[in-house]
Coordinates of C-alpha atoms in Angstrom, one line a residue:
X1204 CA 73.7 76.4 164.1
X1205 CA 73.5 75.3 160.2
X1206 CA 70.2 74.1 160.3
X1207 CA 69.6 77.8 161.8
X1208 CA 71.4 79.4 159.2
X1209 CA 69.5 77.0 156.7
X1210 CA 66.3 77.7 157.8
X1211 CA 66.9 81.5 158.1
X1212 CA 67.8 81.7 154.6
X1213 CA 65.0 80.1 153.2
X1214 CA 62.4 81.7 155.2
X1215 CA 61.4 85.8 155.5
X1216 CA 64.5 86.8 156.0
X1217 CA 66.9 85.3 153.9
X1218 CA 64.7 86.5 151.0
X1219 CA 64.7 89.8 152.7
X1220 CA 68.3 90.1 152.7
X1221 CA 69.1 87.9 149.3
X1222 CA 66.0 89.6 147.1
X1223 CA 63.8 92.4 148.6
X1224 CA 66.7 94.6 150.1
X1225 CA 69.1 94.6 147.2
X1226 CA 66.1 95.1 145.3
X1227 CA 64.7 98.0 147.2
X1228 CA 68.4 99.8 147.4
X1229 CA 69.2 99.3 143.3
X1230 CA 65.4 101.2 142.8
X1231 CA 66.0 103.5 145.3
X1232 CA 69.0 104.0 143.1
X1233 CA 67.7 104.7 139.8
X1234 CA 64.2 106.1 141.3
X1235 CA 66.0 109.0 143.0
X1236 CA 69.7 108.9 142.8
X1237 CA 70.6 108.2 139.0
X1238 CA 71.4 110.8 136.8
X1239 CA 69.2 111.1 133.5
X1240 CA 71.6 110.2 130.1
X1241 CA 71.1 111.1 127.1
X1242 CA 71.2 109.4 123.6
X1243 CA 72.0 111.0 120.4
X1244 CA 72.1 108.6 117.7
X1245 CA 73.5 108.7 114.4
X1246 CA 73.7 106.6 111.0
X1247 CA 76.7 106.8 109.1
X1248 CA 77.8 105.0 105.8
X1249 CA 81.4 105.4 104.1
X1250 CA 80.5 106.1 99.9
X1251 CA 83.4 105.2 97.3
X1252 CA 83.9 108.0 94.7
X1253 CA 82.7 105.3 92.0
X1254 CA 79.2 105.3 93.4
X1255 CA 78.7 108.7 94.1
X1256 CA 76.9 108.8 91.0
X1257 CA 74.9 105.8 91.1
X1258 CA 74.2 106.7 94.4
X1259 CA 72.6 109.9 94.0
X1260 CA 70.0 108.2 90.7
X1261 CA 69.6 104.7 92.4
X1262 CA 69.5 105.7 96.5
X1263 CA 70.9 104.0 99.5
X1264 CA 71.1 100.5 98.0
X1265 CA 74.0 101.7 95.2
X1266 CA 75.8 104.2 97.9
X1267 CA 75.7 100.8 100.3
X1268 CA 77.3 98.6 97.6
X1269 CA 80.0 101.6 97.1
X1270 CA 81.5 100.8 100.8
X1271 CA 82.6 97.4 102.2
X1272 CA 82.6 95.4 105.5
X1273 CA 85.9 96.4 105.6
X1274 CA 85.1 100.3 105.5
X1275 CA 82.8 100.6 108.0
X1276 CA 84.7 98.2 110.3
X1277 CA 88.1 100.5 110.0
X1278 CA 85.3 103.9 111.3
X1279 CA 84.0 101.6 114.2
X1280 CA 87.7 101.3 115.3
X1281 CA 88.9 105.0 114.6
X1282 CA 85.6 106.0 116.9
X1283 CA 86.7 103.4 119.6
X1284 CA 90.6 104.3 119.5
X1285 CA 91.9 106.8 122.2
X1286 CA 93.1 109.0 118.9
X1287 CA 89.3 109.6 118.9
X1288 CA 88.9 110.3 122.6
X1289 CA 92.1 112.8 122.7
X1290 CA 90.2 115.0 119.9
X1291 CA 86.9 114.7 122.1
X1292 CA 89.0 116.0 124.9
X1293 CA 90.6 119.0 123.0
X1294 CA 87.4 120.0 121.0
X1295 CA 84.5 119.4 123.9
X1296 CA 86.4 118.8 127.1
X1297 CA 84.9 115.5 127.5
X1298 CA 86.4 114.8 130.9
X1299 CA 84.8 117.9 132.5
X1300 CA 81.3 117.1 131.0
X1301 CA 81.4 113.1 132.7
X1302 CA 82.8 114.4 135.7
X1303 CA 80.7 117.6 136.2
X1304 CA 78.6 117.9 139.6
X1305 CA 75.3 117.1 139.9
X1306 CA 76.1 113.7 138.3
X1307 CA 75.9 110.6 140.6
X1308 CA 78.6 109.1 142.2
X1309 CA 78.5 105.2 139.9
X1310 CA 77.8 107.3 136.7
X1311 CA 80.2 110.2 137.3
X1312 CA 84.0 110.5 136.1
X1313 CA 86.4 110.7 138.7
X1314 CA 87.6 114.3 137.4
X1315 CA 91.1 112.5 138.1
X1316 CA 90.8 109.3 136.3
X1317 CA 93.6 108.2 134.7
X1318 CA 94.1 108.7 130.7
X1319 CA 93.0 104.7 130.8
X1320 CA 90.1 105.0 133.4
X1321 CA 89.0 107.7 131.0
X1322 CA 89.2 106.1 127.6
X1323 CA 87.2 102.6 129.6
X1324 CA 84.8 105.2 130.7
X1325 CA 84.5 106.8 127.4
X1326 CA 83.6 103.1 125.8
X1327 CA 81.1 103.1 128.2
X1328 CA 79.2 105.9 126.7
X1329 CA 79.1 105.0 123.2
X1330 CA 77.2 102.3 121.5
X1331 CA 78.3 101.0 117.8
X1332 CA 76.3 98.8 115.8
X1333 CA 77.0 97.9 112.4
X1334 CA 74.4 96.8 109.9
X1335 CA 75.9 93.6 108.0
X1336 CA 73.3 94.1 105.3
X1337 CA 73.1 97.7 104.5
X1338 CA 76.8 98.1 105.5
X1339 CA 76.2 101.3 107.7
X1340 CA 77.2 102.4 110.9
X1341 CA 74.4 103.1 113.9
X1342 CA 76.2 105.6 116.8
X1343 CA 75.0 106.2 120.2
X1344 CA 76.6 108.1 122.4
X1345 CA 75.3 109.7 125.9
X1346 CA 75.4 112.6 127.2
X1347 CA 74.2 114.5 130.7
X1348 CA 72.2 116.7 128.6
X1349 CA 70.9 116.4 125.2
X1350 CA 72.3 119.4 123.4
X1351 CA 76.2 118.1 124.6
X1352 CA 75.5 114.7 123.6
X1353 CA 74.3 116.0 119.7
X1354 CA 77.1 118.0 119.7
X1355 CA 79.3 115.0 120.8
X1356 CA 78.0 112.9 117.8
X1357 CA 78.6 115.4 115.2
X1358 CA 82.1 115.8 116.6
X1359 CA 82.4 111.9 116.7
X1360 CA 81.0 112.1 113.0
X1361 CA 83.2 114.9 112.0
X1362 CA 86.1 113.6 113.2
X1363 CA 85.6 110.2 111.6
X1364 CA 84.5 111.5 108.4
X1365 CA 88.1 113.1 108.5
X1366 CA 90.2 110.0 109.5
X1367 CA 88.4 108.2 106.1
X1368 CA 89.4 111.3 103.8
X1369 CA 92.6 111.9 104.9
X1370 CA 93.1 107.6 104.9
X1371 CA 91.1 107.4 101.2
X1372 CA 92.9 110.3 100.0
X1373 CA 96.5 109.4 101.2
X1374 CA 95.8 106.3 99.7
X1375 CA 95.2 108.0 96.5
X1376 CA 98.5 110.2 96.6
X1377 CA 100.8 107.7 97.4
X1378 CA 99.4 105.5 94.8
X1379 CA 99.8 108.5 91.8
X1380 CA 102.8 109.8 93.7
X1381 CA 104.9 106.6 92.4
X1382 CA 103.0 106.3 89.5
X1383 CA 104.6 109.9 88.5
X1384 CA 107.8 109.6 89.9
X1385 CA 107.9 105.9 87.7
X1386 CA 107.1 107.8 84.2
X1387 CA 109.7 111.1 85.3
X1388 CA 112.5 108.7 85.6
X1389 CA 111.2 106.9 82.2
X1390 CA 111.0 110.3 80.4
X1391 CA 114.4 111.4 82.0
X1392 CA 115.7 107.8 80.4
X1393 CA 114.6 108.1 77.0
X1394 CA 115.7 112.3 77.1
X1395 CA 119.3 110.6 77.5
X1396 CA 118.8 107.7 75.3
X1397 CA 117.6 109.9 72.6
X1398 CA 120.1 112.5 73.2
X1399 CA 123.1 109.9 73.0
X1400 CA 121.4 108.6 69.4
X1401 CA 121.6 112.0 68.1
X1402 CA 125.4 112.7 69.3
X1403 CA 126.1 109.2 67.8
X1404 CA 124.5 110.5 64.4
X1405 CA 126.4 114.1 64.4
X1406 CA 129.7 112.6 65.6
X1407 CA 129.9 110.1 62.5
X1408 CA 127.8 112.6 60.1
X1409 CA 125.1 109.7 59.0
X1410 CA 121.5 109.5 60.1
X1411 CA 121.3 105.8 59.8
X1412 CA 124.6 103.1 59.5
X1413 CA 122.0 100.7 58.0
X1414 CA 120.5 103.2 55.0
X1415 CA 123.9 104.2 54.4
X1416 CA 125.6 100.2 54.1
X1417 CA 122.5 99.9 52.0
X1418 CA 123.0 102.8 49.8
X1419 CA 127.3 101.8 49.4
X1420 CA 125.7 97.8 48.7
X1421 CA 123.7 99.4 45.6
X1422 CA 126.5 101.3 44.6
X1423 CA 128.9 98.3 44.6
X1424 CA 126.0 96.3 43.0
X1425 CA 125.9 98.5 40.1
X1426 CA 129.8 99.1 40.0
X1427 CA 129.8 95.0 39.6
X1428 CA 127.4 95.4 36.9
X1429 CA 129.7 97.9 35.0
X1430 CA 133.0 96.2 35.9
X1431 CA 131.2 92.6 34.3
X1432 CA 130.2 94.5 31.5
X1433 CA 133.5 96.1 30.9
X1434 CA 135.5 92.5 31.1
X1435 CA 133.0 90.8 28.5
X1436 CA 134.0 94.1 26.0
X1437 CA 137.8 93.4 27.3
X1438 CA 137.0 90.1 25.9
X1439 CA 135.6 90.6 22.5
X1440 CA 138.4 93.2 21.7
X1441 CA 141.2 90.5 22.9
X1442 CA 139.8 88.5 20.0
X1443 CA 140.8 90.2 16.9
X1444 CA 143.1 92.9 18.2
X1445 CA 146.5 93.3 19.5
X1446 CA 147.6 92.8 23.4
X1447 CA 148.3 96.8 23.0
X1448 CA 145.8 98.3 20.8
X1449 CA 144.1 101.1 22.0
X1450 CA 140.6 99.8 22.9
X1451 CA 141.8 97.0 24.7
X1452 CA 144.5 99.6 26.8
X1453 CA 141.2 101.3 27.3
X1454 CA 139.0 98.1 28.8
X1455 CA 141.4 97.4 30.9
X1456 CA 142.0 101.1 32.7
X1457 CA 138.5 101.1 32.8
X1458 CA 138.0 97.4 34.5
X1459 CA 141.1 98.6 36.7
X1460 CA 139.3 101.7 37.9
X1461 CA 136.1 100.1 38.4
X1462 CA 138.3 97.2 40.4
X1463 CA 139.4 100.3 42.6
X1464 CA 136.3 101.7 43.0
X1465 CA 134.5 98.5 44.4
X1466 CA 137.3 98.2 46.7
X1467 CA 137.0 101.2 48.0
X1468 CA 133.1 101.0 48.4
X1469 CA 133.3 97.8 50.5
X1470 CA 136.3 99.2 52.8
X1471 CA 133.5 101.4 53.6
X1472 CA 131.7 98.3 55.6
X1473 CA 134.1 96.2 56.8
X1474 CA 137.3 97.4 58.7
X1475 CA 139.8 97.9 56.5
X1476 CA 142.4 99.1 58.6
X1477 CA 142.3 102.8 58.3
X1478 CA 141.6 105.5 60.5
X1479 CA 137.8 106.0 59.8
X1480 CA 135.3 103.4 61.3
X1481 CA 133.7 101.0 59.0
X1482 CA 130.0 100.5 58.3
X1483 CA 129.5 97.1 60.2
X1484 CA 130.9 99.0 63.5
X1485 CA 128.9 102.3 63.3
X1486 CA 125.9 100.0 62.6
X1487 CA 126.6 97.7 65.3
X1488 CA 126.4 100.7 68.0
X1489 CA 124.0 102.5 66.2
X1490 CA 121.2 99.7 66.6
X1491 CA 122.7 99.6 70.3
X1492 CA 121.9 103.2 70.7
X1493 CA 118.7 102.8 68.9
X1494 CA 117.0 99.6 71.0
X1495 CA 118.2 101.8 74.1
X1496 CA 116.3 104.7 73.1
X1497 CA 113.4 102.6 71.8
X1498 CA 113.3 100.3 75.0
X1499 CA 113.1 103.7 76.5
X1500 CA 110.3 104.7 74.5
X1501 CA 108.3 102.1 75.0
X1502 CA 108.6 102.2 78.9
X1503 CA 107.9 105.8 78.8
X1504 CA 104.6 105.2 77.2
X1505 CA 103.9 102.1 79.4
X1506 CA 104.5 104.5 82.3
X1507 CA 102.1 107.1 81.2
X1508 CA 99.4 104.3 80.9
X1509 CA 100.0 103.4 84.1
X1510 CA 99.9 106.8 85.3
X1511 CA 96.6 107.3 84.0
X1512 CA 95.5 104.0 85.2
X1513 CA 96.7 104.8 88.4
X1514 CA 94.7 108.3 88.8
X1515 CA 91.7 106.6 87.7
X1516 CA 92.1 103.7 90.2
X1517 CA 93.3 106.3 92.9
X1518 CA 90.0 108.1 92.3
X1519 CA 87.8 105.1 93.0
X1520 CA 89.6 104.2 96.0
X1521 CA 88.9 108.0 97.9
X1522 CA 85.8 107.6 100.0
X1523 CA 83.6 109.9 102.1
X1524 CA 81.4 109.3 105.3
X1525 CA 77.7 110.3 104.3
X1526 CA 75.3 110.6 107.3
X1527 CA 72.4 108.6 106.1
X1528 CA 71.1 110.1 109.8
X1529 CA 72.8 113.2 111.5
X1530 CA 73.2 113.2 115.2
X1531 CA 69.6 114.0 117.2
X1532 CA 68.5 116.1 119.8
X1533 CA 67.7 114.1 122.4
X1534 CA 63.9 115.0 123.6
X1535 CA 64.1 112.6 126.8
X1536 CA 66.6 110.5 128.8
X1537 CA 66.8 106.9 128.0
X1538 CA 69.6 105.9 130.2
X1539 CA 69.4 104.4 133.0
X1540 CA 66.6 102.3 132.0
X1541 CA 65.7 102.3 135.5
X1542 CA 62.5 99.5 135.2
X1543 CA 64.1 97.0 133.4
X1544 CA 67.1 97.6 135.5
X1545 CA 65.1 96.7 138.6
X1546 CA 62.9 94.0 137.3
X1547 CA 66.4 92.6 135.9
X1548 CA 68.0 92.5 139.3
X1549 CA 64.9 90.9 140.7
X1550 CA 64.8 88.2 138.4
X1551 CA 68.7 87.4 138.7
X1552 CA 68.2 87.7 142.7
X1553 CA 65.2 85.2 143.0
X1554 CA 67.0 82.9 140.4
X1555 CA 70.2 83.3 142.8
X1556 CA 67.8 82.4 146.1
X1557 CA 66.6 79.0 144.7
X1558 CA 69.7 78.0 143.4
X1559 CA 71.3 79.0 146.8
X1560 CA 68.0 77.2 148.7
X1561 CA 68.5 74.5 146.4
X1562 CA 72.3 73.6 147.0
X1563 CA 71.9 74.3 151.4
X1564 CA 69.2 71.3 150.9
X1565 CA 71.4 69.5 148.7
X1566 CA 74.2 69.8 151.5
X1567 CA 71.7 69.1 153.9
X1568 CA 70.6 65.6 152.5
X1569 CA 74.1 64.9 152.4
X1570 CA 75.2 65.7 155.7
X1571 CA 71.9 63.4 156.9

């Protein structure tokens, strides 16, 4: 009974049933039963604000170097997500255009697929290539008839060129967003640092505790000046004339006074124990005040640099999807590509009959 089975497999009618009849039903198939799909194709590239320029004098080549691997990978994604497939749904009705009559049972959407029947079947129907030189995007996607499947790839395309806006832009705002909200706070600092300096000032009625110890040190200077002078005249008159002569009674009020005066100078800057603050205290504070407020100042201005830093980064980070090709109008189906389908499965099923004749002899040797 093997070597009936054997020999029936390699004669007429194992390659009847193994090649010819598979081969017969799968053109039968695509000669009469398939339904005709339709391709519209589309090339896409995503252009950085920074090259729109050079893009427009130079051509393709400088918008292509304005986009990345990166860029064109993130579209390929967004196109193949199911966030893609539920706008398709809501704008075209996808669903009712796969599963529509007249279509063929194998190419045809069960009308009650499930949401991840549909989003397998959906894959099915779109082809994505991306160019690793020019950095661009070629889109397929078929359709029963050619004007749904244009329409289809300008939604595709529309919808895409959206996602990279609204992700560029986003980007952009978020990025400047901080960058603002980082120089407000600065300028709300240095409004209060400031503001405290100037209270400080108008509480102790000075503009600056260092000008003003500076001004009392020159006054003291010269009142040491005087009271030196005065002492060498006390001197001179102590040398031919009485303890209580009138000139040297007069030297000595004078030195006395000047003695008082000095005093009373330098209890200005050091703490001399009375009610108002000395010098070296109001000083002290006032330089506290003043780094605060010029800390503030200078972050303040950092923060407007990076402000301005930011914008101009945020504004070469926004990108736009150009169609280097807009969607076509499909003039004839090309799917199913119903020769080299059949001449396909031929092949496979020949190659399949001589493996499968060559492994019954194989078993046959053995079994001998």
């Amino acid at each position: 009974m093997n070597e009936t089975l054997t020999s029936k497999f390699r004669g007429r009618t194992g390659y009847l049933l193994v090649v010819v009849v598979p081969v017969l039903l799968t053109a039968l198939y695509y000669g009469l039963l398939a339904t005709d799909r339709y391709v519209s194709q589309a090339r896409i590239i995503v252009e950085r604000d920074s090259s729109r320029v050079a893009g427009l004098e130079l051509g393709l080549l400088s918008v292509a170097q304005g986009s990345s691997a990166l860029d064109v990978e993130l579209v390929k994604r967004f196109i193949e997500s199911p966030a893609m497939l539920d706008y398709l749904e809501q704008t075209l009705q996808l669903r009712a255009h796969y599963s529509q009559d007249g279509v063929d049972f194998i190419s045809k959407l069960d009308a009650e697929a499930s949401r991840e029947s549909f989003f397998e079947y959906y894959l099915k129907r779109i082809e994505i290539e991306i160019d690793e030189d020019a950095l661009t995007l070629d889109l397929g996607v078929e359709a029963f008839d050619p004007e749904f499947g244009q329409k289809l790839g300008q939604a595709i395309v529309r919808r895409a060129e959206q996602f990279v806006n609204d992700v560029g832009q986003g980007l952009a705002r978020e990025q400047v967003a901080f960058a603002q909200g980082e120089v407000e706070n600065a300028n709300t600092r240095l409004f209060a640092a400031s503001d405290e300096l100037i209270k400080y000032q108008n509480e102790h009625e000075l503009l600056s505790p260092e000008l003003e110890s500076a001004a009392v040190s020159q006054i003291i200077a010269g009142l040491q000046q005087e009271l030196a002078r005065q002492r060498t005249e006390l001197k001179a008159y102590q040398s031919y004339l009485s303890r209580n002569a009138p000139e040297v009674v007069a030297a000595r009020g004078r030195i006395q006074a000047l003695q008082q005066q000095i005093d009373q100078e330098r209890s200005k800057q050091v703490n001399s124990g009375k009610k108002a603050q000395a010098l070296n205290a109001l000083q002290s504070r006032y330089k506290e005040l003043e780094l605060t407020a010029r800390v503030a100042a200078d972050i303040y201005q950092a923060g407007l640099a990076s402000l301005e830093s930011a914008k101009l980064d945020a504004s070469r980070k926004v990108k736009h999807l150009i169609m280097v090709s807009a969607p076509t109008l499909p003039e004839s189906a090309t799917r199913p590509r119903r020769m080299y389908v059949v001449v396909t499965v031929f092949a496979i099923l020949n190659i399949l009959y001589l493996i499968g004749g060559m492994i019954l002899a194989i078993i046959e040797d053995h079994r001998e």
